[in-house]
Coordinates of C-alpha atoms in Angstrom, one line a residue:
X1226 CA -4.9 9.8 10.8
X1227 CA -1.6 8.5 9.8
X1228 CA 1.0 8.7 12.6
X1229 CA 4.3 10.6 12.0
X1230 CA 7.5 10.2 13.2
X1231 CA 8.5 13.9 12.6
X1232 CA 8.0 16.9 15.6
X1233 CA 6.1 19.7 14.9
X1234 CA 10.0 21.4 15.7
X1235 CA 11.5 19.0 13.0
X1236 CA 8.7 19.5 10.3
X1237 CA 9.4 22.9 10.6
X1238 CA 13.1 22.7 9.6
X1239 CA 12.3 20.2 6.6
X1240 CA 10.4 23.2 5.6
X1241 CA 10.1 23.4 1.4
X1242 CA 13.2 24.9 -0.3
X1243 CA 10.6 27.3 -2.4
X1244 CA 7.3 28.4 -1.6
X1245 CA 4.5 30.7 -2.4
X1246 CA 2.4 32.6 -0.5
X1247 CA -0.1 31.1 1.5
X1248 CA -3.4 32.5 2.5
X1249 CA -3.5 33.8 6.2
X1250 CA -4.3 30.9 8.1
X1251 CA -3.3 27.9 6.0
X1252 CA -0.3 26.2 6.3
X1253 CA -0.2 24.4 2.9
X1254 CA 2.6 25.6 0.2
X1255 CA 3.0 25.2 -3.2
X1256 CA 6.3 23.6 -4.4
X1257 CA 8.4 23.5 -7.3
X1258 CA 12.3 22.0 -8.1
X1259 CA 13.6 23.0 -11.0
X1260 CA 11.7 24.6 -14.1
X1261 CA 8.6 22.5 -14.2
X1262 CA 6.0 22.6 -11.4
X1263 CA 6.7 19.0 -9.2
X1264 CA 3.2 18.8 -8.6
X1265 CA 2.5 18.1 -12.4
X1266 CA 4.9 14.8 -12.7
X1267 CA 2.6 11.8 -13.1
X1268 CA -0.1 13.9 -14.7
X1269 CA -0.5 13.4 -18.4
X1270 CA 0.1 17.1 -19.3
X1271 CA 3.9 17.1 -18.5
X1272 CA 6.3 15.1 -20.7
X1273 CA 9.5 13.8 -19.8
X1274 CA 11.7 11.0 -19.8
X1275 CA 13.2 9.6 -16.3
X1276 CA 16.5 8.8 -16.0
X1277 CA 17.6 6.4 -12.8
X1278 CA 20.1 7.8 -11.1
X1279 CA 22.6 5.5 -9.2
X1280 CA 23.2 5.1 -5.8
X1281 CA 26.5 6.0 -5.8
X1282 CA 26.1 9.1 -7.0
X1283 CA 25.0 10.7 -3.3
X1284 CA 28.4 10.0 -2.0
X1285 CA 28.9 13.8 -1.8
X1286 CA 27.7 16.9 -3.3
X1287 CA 30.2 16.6 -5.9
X1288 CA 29.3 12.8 -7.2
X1289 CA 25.9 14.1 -7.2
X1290 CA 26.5 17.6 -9.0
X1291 CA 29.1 15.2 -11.5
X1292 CA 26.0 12.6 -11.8
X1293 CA 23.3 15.2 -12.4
X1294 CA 25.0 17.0 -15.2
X1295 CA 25.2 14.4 -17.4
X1296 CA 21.2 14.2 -17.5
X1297 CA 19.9 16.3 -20.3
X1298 CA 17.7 19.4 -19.9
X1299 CA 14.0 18.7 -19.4
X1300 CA 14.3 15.0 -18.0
X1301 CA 13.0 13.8 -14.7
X1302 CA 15.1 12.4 -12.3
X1303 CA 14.9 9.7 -10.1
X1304 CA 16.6 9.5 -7.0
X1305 CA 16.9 6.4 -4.7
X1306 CA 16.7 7.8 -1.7
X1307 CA 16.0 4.6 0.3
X1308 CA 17.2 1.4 -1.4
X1309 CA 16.7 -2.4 -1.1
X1310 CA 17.6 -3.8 2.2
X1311 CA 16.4 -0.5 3.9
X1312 CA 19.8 1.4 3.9
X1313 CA 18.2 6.0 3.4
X1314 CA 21.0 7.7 1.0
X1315 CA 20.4 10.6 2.6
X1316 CA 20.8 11.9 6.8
X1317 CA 17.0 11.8 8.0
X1318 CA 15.4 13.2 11.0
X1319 CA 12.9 10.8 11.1
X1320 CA 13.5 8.6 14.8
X1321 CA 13.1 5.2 13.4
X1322 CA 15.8 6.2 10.6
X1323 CA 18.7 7.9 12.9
X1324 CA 18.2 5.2 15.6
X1325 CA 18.2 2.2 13.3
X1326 CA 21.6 2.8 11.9
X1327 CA 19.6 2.9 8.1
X1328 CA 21.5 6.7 7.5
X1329 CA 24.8 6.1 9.0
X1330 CA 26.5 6.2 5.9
X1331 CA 24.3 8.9 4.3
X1332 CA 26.5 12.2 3.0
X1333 CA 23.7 15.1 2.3
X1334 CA 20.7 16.0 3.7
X1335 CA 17.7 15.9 1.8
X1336 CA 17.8 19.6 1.6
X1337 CA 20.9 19.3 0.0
X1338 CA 19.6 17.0 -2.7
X1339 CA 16.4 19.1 -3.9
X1340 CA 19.2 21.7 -4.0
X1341 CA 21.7 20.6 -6.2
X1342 CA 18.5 19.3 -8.8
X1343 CA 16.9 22.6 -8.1
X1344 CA 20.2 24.2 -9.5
X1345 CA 20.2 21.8 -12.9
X1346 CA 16.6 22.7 -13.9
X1347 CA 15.6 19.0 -13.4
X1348 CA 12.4 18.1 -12.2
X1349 CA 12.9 14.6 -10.1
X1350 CA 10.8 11.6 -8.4
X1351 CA 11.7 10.2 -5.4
X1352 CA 12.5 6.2 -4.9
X1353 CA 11.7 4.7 -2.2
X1354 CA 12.0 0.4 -1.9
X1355 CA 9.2 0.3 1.0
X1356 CA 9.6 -3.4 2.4
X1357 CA 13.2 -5.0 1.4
X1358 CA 14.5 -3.5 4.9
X1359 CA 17.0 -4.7 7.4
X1360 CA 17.0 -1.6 9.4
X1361 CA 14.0 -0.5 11.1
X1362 CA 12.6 -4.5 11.5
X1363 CA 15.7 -4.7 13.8
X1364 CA 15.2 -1.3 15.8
X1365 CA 11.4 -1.7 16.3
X1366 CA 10.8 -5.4 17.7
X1367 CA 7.6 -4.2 19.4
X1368 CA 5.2 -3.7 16.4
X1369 CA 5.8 -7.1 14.7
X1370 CA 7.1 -5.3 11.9
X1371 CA 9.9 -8.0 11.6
X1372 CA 10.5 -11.0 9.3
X1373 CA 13.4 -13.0 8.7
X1374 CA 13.6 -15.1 5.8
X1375 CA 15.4 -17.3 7.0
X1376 CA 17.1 -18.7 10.3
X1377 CA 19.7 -16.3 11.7
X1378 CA 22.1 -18.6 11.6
X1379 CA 21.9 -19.2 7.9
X1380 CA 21.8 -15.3 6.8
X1381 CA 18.4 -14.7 7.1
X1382 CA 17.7 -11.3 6.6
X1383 CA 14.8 -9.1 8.4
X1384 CA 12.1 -7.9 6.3
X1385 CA 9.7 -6.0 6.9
X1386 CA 6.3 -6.9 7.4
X1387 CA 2.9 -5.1 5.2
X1388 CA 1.0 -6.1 8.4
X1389 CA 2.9 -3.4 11.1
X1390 CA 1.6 -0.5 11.8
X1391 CA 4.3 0.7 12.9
X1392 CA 6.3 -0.2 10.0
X1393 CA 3.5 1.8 7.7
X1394 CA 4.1 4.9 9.7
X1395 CA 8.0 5.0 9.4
X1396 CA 7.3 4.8 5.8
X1397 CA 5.0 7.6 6.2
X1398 CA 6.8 9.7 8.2
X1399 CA 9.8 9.2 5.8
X1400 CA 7.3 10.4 2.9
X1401 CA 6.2 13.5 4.2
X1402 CA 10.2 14.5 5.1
X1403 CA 10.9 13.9 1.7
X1404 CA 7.8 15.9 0.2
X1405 CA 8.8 18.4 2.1
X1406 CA 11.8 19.0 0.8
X1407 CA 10.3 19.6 -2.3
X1408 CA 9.3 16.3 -4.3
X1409 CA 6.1 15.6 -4.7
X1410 CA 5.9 12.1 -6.3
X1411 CA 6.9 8.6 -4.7
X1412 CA 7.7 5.7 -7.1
X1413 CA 7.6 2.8 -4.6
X1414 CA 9.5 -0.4 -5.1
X1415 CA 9.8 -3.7 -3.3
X1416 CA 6.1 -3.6 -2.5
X1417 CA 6.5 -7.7 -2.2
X1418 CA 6.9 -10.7 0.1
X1419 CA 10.2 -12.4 0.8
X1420 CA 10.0 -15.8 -0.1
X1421 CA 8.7 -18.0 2.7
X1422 CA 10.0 -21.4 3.0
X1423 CA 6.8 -23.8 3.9
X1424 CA 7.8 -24.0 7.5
X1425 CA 7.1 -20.1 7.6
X1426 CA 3.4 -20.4 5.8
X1427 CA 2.9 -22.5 8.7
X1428 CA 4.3 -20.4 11.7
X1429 CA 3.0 -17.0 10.3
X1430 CA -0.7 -18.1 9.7
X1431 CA -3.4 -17.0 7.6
X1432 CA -1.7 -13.5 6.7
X1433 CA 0.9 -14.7 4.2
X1434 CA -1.1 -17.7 3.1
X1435 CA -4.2 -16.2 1.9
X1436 CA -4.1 -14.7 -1.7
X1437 CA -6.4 -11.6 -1.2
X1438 CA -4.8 -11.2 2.8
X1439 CA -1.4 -11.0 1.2
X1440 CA -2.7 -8.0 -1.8
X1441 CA -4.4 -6.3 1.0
X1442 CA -1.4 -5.7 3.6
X1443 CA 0.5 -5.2 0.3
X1444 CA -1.5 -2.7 -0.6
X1445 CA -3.2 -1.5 2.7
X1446 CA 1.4 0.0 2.7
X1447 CA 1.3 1.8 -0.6
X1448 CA -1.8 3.6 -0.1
X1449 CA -0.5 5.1 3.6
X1450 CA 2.3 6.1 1.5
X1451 CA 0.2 7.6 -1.7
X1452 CA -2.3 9.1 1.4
X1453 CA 0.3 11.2 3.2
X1454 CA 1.8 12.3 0.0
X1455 CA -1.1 13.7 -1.3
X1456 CA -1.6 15.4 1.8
X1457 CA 1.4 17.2 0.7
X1458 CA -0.4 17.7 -2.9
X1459 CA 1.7 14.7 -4.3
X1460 CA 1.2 10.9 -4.8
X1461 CA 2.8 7.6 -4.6
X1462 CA 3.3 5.7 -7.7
X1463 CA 3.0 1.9 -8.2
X1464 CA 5.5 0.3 -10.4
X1465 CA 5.2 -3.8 -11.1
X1466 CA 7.0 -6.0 -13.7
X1467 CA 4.5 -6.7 -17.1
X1468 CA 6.4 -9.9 -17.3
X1469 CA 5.8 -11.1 -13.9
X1470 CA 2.1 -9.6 -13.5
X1471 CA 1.7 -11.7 -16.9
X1472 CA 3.1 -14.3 -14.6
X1473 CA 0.2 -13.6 -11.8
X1474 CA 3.5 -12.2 -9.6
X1475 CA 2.4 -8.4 -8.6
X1476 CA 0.3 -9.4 -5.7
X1477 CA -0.6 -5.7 -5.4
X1478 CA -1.9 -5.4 -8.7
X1479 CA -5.5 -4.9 -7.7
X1480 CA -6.4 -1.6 -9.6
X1481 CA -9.9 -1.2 -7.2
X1482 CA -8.0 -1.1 -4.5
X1483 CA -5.5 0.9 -5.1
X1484 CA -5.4 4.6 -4.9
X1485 CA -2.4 5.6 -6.6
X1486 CA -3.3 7.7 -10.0
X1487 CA 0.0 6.5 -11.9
X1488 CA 1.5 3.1 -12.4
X1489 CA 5.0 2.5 -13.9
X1490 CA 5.2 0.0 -15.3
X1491 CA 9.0 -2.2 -16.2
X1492 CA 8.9 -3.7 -19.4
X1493 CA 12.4 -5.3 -20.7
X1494 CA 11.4 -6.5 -23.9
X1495 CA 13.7 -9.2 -24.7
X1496 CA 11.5 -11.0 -21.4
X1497 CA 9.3 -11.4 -24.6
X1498 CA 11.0 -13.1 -26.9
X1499 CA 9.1 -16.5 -27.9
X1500 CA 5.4 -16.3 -27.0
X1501 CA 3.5 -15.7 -24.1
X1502 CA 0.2 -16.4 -22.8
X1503 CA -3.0 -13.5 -21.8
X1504 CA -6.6 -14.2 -21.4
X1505 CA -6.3 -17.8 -22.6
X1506 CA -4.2 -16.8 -25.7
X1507 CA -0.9 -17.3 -27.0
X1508 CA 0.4 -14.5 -28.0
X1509 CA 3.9 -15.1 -30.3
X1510 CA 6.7 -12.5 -30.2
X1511 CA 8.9 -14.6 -32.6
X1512 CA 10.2 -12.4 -35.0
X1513 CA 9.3 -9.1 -34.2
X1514 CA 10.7 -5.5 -34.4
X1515 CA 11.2 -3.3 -31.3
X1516 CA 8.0 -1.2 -32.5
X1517 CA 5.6 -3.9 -32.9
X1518 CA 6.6 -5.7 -29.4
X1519 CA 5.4 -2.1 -28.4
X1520 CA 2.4 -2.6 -30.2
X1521 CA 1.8 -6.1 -28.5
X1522 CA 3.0 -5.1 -24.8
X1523 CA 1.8 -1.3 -24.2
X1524 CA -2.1 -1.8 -24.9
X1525 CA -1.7 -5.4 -22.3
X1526 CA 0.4 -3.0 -19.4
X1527 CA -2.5 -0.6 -20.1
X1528 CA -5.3 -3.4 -19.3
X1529 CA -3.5 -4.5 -16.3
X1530 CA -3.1 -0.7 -15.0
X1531 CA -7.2 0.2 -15.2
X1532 CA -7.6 3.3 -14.6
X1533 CA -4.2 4.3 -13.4
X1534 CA -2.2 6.3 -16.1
X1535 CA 0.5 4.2 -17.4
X1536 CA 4.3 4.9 -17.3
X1537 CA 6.4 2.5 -19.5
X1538 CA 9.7 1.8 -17.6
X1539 CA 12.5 0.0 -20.5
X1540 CA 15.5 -1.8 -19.6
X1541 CA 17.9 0.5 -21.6
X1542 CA 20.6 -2.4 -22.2
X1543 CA 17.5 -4.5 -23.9
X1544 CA 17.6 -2.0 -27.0
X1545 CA 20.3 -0.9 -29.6
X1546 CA 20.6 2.5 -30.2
X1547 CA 18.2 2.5 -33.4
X1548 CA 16.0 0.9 -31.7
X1549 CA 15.7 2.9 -28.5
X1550 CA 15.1 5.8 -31.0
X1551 CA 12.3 3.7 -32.5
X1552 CA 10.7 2.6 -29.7
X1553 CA 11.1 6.8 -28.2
X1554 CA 9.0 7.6 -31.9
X1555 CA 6.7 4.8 -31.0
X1556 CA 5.7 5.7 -28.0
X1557 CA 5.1 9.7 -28.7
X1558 CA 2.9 8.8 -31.9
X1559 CA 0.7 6.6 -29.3
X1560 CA 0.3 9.7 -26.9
X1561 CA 2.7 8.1 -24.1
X1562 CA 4.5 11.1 -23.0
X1563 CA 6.2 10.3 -20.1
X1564 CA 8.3 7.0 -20.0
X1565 CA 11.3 6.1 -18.2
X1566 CA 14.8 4.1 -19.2
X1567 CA 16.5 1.8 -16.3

């Protein structure tokens, strides 16, 4: 069973902001933010668009209130609530967080947050970047869960390690205080290696030099996250880059292994420019509009994704307004709807 980091005393105060009746002698509730059911984001029967929301914009309740109106009704918002290098935009009760110094600059509570998108109407998906963290590697030396990439006297910076167990269950713990505020899905970032200098192969062994070791503590991470979520009848999702899985550089990407239903993918188009290569052929890109780079890219992200449904993630600034509008009519003649702009 996964371990937790929350009390029975503090999961009872990160109680969900709305519930519904539960039969006598369960404890499970059903949760919603906003208009749309949270439990139904990631499954093919709700349509939305995400929009990113940026850090900055949980300074205070009024940067987020300012942030949040500017999203149009009926999108899905995405909320970094812990971001690379391991820093939690929001004050969590969670041990590891409060005594690693990761929410000392936080403003709201994560109560708060769910409120204020409650009060738009806006469903929302939580962010999480699981391994680029400088925090908790530094506050918990005993469970190997540190890295640095490189020497301390030349800036290395701690990372934190797939192969911790302890490491797994601060993600965890941070998962199910989040769910219980009221989101129900996880889009995980980060869910990669630092890059080891060959020194480091050496000194760290067999973990970080075998291919299929490496995938495995990779992924062994996202499905502790995905499993405790869904305990909380949500899921993680798994988000890689087309270009570099085209470029064998999502170690995770290992469909079999990997329990999470949804996979978003991030596709900037203009990555694709020239030509490229899958399954042994050259594929050329020379030349093409917006929609038929879609018609090239989407049925390869959906091959790489097996059976997990596919979420296109576009680099907004990649498209000019006609285009964006293209590629949006695109998509929803090909049945994909639910996609996301960056």
């Amino acid at each position: 069973e996964p371990a937790s980091e929350l009390t029975p005393t503090e999961a009872a105060t990160t109680a969900p902001l709305t519930t519904t009746a539960t039969e006598p002698g369960t404890t499970t509730s059903v949760t919603t933010i906003g208009a749309v059911p949270a439990a139904d984001i990631g499954l093919k029967s709700f349509e939305y668009v995400g929009r990113f929301l940026k850090e900055d914009a949980l300074k205070s309740s009024a940067t987020l209130d300012a942030a949040l109106q500017e999203i149009p009704a009926g999108c899905c918002v995405i909320v970094p609530l812990k971001i690379e290098g391991g820093a939690l935009l929001y004050q969590s009760q969670v041990k590891g967080a409060a005594s690693s110094g990761a929410c000392k600059d936080a403003a709201l509570t994560i109560q708060e947050i769910a409120e204020s998108i409650q009060n738009h109407q806006l469903s929302a998906i939580a962010q999480l970047s699981l391994l680029d963290d400088a925090y908790y590697p530094t506050y918990d030396t005993t469970g190997y869960s540190r890295w640095l990439d490189n020497k301390p006297e030349k800036g290395g910076k701690p990372w934190m390690s797939p192969f911790s167990d302890s490491a797994t269950a601060y993600l965890q713990a941070l998962t199910a205080e989040i769910m219980q505020a009221g989101f129900q899905n996880i889009l995980c970032t980060d869910l990669d290696y630092p890059h080891f200098y060959d020194t480091d192969l050496e000194l760290l062994g067999s973990q970080v030099q075998s291919k299929q070791n490496r995938a495995e503590g990779l992924i062994r991470v996202l499905n502790g996250v995905h499993q405790t979520a869904s305990q909380q009848g949500g899921g993680a999702m798994y988000t890689f880059s087309l270009y570099d899985a085209l470029n064998r550089d999502a170690e995770a990407l290992q469909p079999v292994m990997l329990n999470t239903q949804s996979a978003v993918v991030y596709i900037d188009p203009n990555s694709f420019r020239d030509s490229f290569w899958h399954n042994n052929q050259k594929i050329s890109m020379s030349g093409l509009s917006m929609q038929e780079k879609l018609q090239v890219l989407m049925p390869i992200a959906q091959e790489l994704c097996g059976d997990m449904h596919l979420i296109p993630c576009f680099r907004e600034r990649s498209f000019r307004q006609q285009e964006q509008t293209q590629a949006e009519a695109w998509l929803r003649e090909n049945g994909y709807t639910q996609y996301m702009f960056k």
